[in-house]
């Protein structure tokens, strides 16, 4: 069975601070994909990144970066110099098998204030 | 181009009634997914279509839930004899169909069963 754990329920930071959202996953499959989605107050899930199990390279996209470590089954997400517009619920998700259905964590609510 | 659309955006019904929720995927996307999101939780997988057929319906909670996609495009999620516990946001997602592609989500239908 697949499982995704996001232990941080809610994080509050002041604008311009860096923040890291943790994600730990469990799967017995050797081939899998990991995702991060953002759910702003409007409610629509927005895709941020996909990473496959064979590619442990870290990735940076603007102020966003992701650290994938198979040794600790973690796929953490860092926002540098946070902005108020980053306030949202962030979900980590895991996909295995040909159906590609996503198993989501419970999400981390990020609140960025001025 | 147009994203995934879902109708209605809100649905209020009484316990025991029948409801239908509609999803229009992105044009050309062969894979379609339904998820259910309860308050404070991550989305939970319900069913996956590849083309017209339900390739994986392992997430449907019981036989009151049924979904169809007769022409491989629009899908309808049907819930019979609704119960208060069915209240949630029902999300639809589509993807181009290759395994592990990112899924694009619609805005969801908020179902409230009184």
Short mmCIF file of C-alpha atoms in Angstrom, two decimals:
data_model
loop_
_atom_site.label_atom_id
_atom_site.label_comp_id
_atom_site.label_asym_id
_atom_site.label_seq_id
_atom_site.Cartn_x
_atom_site.Cartn_y
_atom_site.Cartn_z
CA UNK A 1 0.00 0.00 0.00
CA UNK A 2 1.05 3.54 -0.66
CA UNK A 3 1.16 6.26 1.94
CA UNK A 4 2.19 9.92 2.02
CA UNK A 5 2.82 11.74 5.28
CA UNK A 6 2.93 15.49 5.66
CA UNK A 7 3.56 15.94 9.35
CA UNK A 8 3.32 19.73 9.30
CA UNK A 9 -0.33 20.67 9.49
CA UNK A 10 0.17 24.41 9.39
CA UNK A 11 3.13 26.75 9.02
CA UNK A 12 3.15 30.51 9.46
CA UNK A 13 6.00 32.67 8.21
CA UNK A 14 6.65 36.31 7.59
CA UNK A 15 7.15 37.43 4.03
CA UNK A 16 10.68 36.94 2.68
CA UNK A 17 11.40 34.07 5.01
CA UNK A 18 12.41 30.71 3.54
CA UNK A 19 10.15 27.77 4.37
CA UNK A 20 10.44 24.02 3.83
CA UNK A 21 7.47 21.70 3.58
CA UNK A 22 8.19 18.09 4.46
CA UNK A 23 6.91 15.00 2.67
CA UNK A 24 7.64 11.38 3.52
CA UNK A 25 6.29 8.55 1.39
CA UNK A 26 5.94 4.78 1.60
CA UNK A 27 5.74 2.34 -1.27
CA UNK A 28 7.06 -1.09 -2.16
CA UNK A 29 7.19 -0.27 -5.84
CA UNK A 30 10.56 0.52 -7.36
CA UNK A 31 9.01 2.71 -10.04
CA UNK A 32 6.94 5.60 -8.83
CA UNK A 33 6.39 9.31 -9.27
CA UNK A 34 6.12 12.06 -6.71
CA UNK A 35 4.18 15.27 -7.14
CA UNK A 36 3.54 18.55 -5.39
CA UNK A 37 0.29 20.44 -5.87
CA UNK A 38 -0.78 23.83 -4.57
CA UNK A 39 -4.37 24.51 -3.50
CA UNK A 40 -4.96 28.25 -3.08
CA UNK A 41 -8.05 29.60 -1.31
CA UNK A 42 -9.94 29.43 -4.61
CA UNK A 43 -9.78 25.64 -4.23
CA UNK A 44 -8.38 24.49 -7.57
CA UNK A 45 -5.36 22.20 -7.35
CA UNK A 46 -2.38 23.52 -9.29
CA UNK A 47 0.39 21.18 -10.43
CA UNK A 48 3.88 22.26 -9.35
CA UNK A 49 6.30 19.42 -10.05
CA UNK A 50 6.67 15.74 -10.91
CA UNK A 51 9.72 13.65 -10.08
CA UNK A 52 10.31 9.99 -10.95
CA UNK A 53 11.95 7.47 -8.65
CA UNK A 54 15.04 7.13 -10.82
CA UNK A 55 15.93 10.79 -10.80
CA UNK A 56 17.25 12.06 -7.50
CA UNK A 57 18.52 15.33 -8.86
CA UNK A 58 17.28 18.30 -6.97
CA UNK A 59 15.29 20.79 -8.97
CA UNK A 60 14.97 24.54 -8.78
CA UNK A 61 12.29 26.63 -10.44
CA UNK A 62 12.46 30.29 -9.54
CA UNK A 63 11.85 30.57 -5.80
CA UNK A 64 10.82 26.92 -5.56
CA UNK A 65 13.17 24.00 -5.03
CA UNK A 66 12.68 20.33 -4.33
CA UNK A 67 14.93 17.87 -2.52
CA UNK A 68 14.31 14.18 -3.30
CA UNK A 69 16.12 11.63 -1.13
CA UNK A 70 15.31 7.98 -1.66
CA UNK A 71 17.44 6.97 1.34
CA UNK A 72 14.97 8.72 3.65
CA UNK A 73 11.90 8.40 1.38
CA UNK A 74 11.47 12.14 1.43
CA UNK A 75 10.54 14.73 -1.15
CA UNK A 76 10.73 18.10 0.52
CA UNK A 77 9.69 21.43 -0.98
CA UNK A 78 11.36 24.74 -0.19
CA UNK A 79 10.07 28.20 -0.99
CA UNK A 80 12.74 30.87 -0.87
CA UNK A 81 11.83 34.45 0.01
CA UNK A 82 8.18 33.60 0.57
CA UNK A 83 5.45 35.93 -0.59
CA UNK A 84 1.88 36.48 0.53
CA UNK A 85 0.69 34.90 -2.74
CA UNK A 86 2.33 31.65 -1.63
CA UNK A 87 -0.33 31.26 1.04
CA UNK A 88 -2.15 28.03 0.22
CA UNK A 89 -2.43 24.38 1.15
CA UNK A 90 0.33 22.31 -0.39
CA UNK A 91 -0.11 18.63 -1.11
CA UNK A 92 2.50 16.00 -1.76
CA UNK A 93 1.30 12.99 -3.77
CA UNK A 94 2.57 9.61 -4.89
CA UNK A 95 1.72 7.64 -8.02
CA UNK A 96 2.55 4.00 -8.72
CA UNK A 97 1.32 1.49 -11.25
CA UNK A 98 -0.11 2.07 -14.68
CA UNK A 99 -3.31 3.64 -13.42
CA UNK A 100 -1.37 6.64 -12.19
CA UNK A 101 -3.89 7.36 -9.47
CA UNK A 102 -2.54 9.77 -6.92
CA UNK A 103 -2.22 9.09 -3.21
CA UNK A 104 -2.19 12.44 -1.43
CA UNK A 105 -0.90 13.49 1.93
CA UNK A 106 -3.11 15.48 4.26
CA UNK A 107 -1.54 18.75 3.15
CA UNK A 108 0.35 21.57 4.83
CA UNK A 109 -1.35 24.94 5.15
CA UNK A 110 1.16 27.73 4.60
CA UNK A 111 0.28 31.21 5.81
CA UNK A 112 2.60 34.02 4.71
CA UNK A 113 2.02 37.37 6.38
CA UNK A 114 3.47 40.82 5.84
CA UNK B 1 -7.14 26.46 -23.94
CA UNK B 2 -9.98 25.50 -21.64
CA UNK B 3 -9.18 23.60 -18.50
CA UNK B 4 -11.19 20.91 -16.76
CA UNK B 5 -14.68 22.10 -15.97
CA UNK B 6 -17.15 20.68 -13.47
CA UNK B 7 -20.83 21.30 -13.01
CA UNK B 8 -22.53 22.20 -10.83
CA UNK B 9 -20.08 24.09 -8.66
CA UNK B 10 -22.34 23.55 -5.67
CA UNK B 11 -25.03 20.99 -5.03
CA UNK B 12 -27.26 20.80 -1.99
CA UNK B 13 -29.48 17.78 -1.66
CA UNK B 14 -31.46 15.91 0.93
CA UNK B 15 -30.52 12.59 2.42
CA UNK B 16 -31.73 9.74 0.25
CA UNK B 17 -31.78 11.68 -3.01
CA UNK B 18 -29.91 10.89 -6.22
CA UNK B 19 -27.28 13.27 -7.62
CA UNK B 20 -25.19 13.52 -10.76
CA UNK B 21 -21.94 15.43 -11.01
CA UNK B 22 -20.46 16.26 -14.40
CA UNK B 23 -16.88 16.62 -15.56
CA UNK B 24 -15.62 18.00 -18.87
CA UNK B 25 -11.93 17.12 -19.28
CA UNK B 26 -9.34 18.95 -21.30
CA UNK B 27 -9.87 18.20 -24.98
CA UNK B 28 -7.79 15.26 -26.12
CA UNK B 29 -7.05 13.93 -22.66
CA UNK B 30 -7.77 10.21 -22.62
CA UNK B 31 -7.37 9.67 -18.88
CA UNK B 32 -9.97 10.95 -16.42
CA UNK B 33 -9.99 10.66 -12.65
CA UNK B 34 -12.48 11.35 -9.89
CA UNK B 35 -11.36 12.19 -6.37
CA UNK B 36 -13.20 13.18 -3.21
CA UNK B 37 -11.85 15.73 -0.77
CA UNK B 38 -13.23 16.06 2.73
CA UNK B 39 -12.57 19.13 4.84
CA UNK B 40 -8.97 19.30 6.00
CA UNK B 41 -7.95 16.23 4.06
CA UNK B 42 -6.14 15.48 0.84
CA UNK B 43 -8.09 14.26 -2.18
CA UNK B 44 -8.91 10.55 -2.16
CA UNK B 45 -9.05 8.54 -5.36
CA UNK B 46 -12.40 7.21 -6.49
CA UNK B 47 -12.19 5.99 -10.07
CA UNK B 48 -10.02 6.19 -13.19
CA UNK B 49 -11.10 6.02 -16.83
CA UNK B 50 -8.87 5.35 -19.78
CA UNK B 51 -11.02 6.18 -22.75
CA UNK B 52 -14.56 4.92 -22.19
CA UNK B 53 -13.76 2.16 -19.75
CA UNK B 54 -13.26 2.31 -16.00
CA UNK B 55 -9.73 0.97 -15.66
CA UNK B 56 -9.69 1.21 -11.86
CA UNK B 57 -12.73 1.74 -9.64
CA UNK B 58 -11.11 0.51 -6.45
CA UNK B 59 -11.69 3.81 -4.68
CA UNK B 60 -15.49 3.86 -4.95
CA UNK B 61 -16.69 3.54 -1.35
CA UNK B 62 -19.74 1.36 -2.04
CA UNK B 63 -22.25 0.43 -4.70
CA UNK B 64 -24.17 3.69 -4.28
CA UNK B 65 -21.40 5.33 -6.30
CA UNK B 66 -21.14 4.85 -10.03
CA UNK B 67 -19.44 6.73 -12.86
CA UNK B 68 -19.65 6.64 -16.62
CA UNK B 69 -17.78 8.07 -19.57
CA UNK B 70 -19.75 6.79 -22.56
CA UNK B 71 -17.94 8.63 -25.35
CA UNK B 72 -14.51 8.90 -23.82
CA UNK B 73 -14.83 12.58 -23.01
CA UNK B 74 -17.41 13.89 -20.52
CA UNK B 75 -17.87 11.86 -17.37
CA UNK B 76 -20.70 11.72 -14.87
CA UNK B 77 -20.36 10.61 -11.27
CA UNK B 78 -23.64 9.30 -9.92
CA UNK B 79 -24.51 8.88 -6.28
CA UNK B 80 -27.66 7.06 -5.23
CA UNK B 81 -29.45 7.32 -1.87
CA UNK B 82 -27.10 10.05 -0.69
CA UNK B 83 -25.99 10.09 2.92
CA UNK B 84 -24.71 12.96 5.05
CA UNK B 85 -21.26 11.34 4.99
CA UNK B 86 -21.14 11.86 1.23
CA UNK B 87 -20.77 15.61 1.77
CA UNK B 88 -17.42 16.65 0.32
CA UNK B 89 -15.81 18.34 -2.66
CA UNK B 90 -15.73 16.04 -5.65
CA UNK B 91 -12.76 16.72 -7.90
CA UNK B 92 -12.23 15.66 -11.47
CA UNK B 93 -8.83 15.53 -13.18
CA UNK B 94 -7.65 14.65 -16.65
CA UNK B 95 -4.31 13.86 -18.19
CA UNK B 96 -2.97 13.01 -21.64
CA UNK B 97 -2.99 9.37 -20.64
CA UNK B 98 0.64 8.41 -20.61
CA UNK B 99 1.51 6.81 -17.29
CA UNK B 100 2.59 9.20 -14.59
CA UNK B 101 1.66 12.37 -16.42
CA UNK B 102 0.60 15.22 -14.24
CA UNK B 103 -3.12 15.47 -13.72
CA UNK B 104 -4.97 18.71 -14.31
CA UNK B 105 -7.74 19.33 -11.84
CA UNK B 106 -11.07 21.04 -12.19
CA UNK B 107 -12.53 23.44 -9.61
CA UNK B 108 -14.62 20.72 -8.01
CA UNK B 109 -18.26 20.28 -7.06
CA UNK B 110 -19.12 20.93 -3.44
CA UNK B 111 -21.80 18.43 -2.45
CA UNK B 112 -23.78 19.02 0.72
CA UNK B 113 -26.22 16.38 1.90
CA UNK B 114 -28.68 17.67 4.47
#
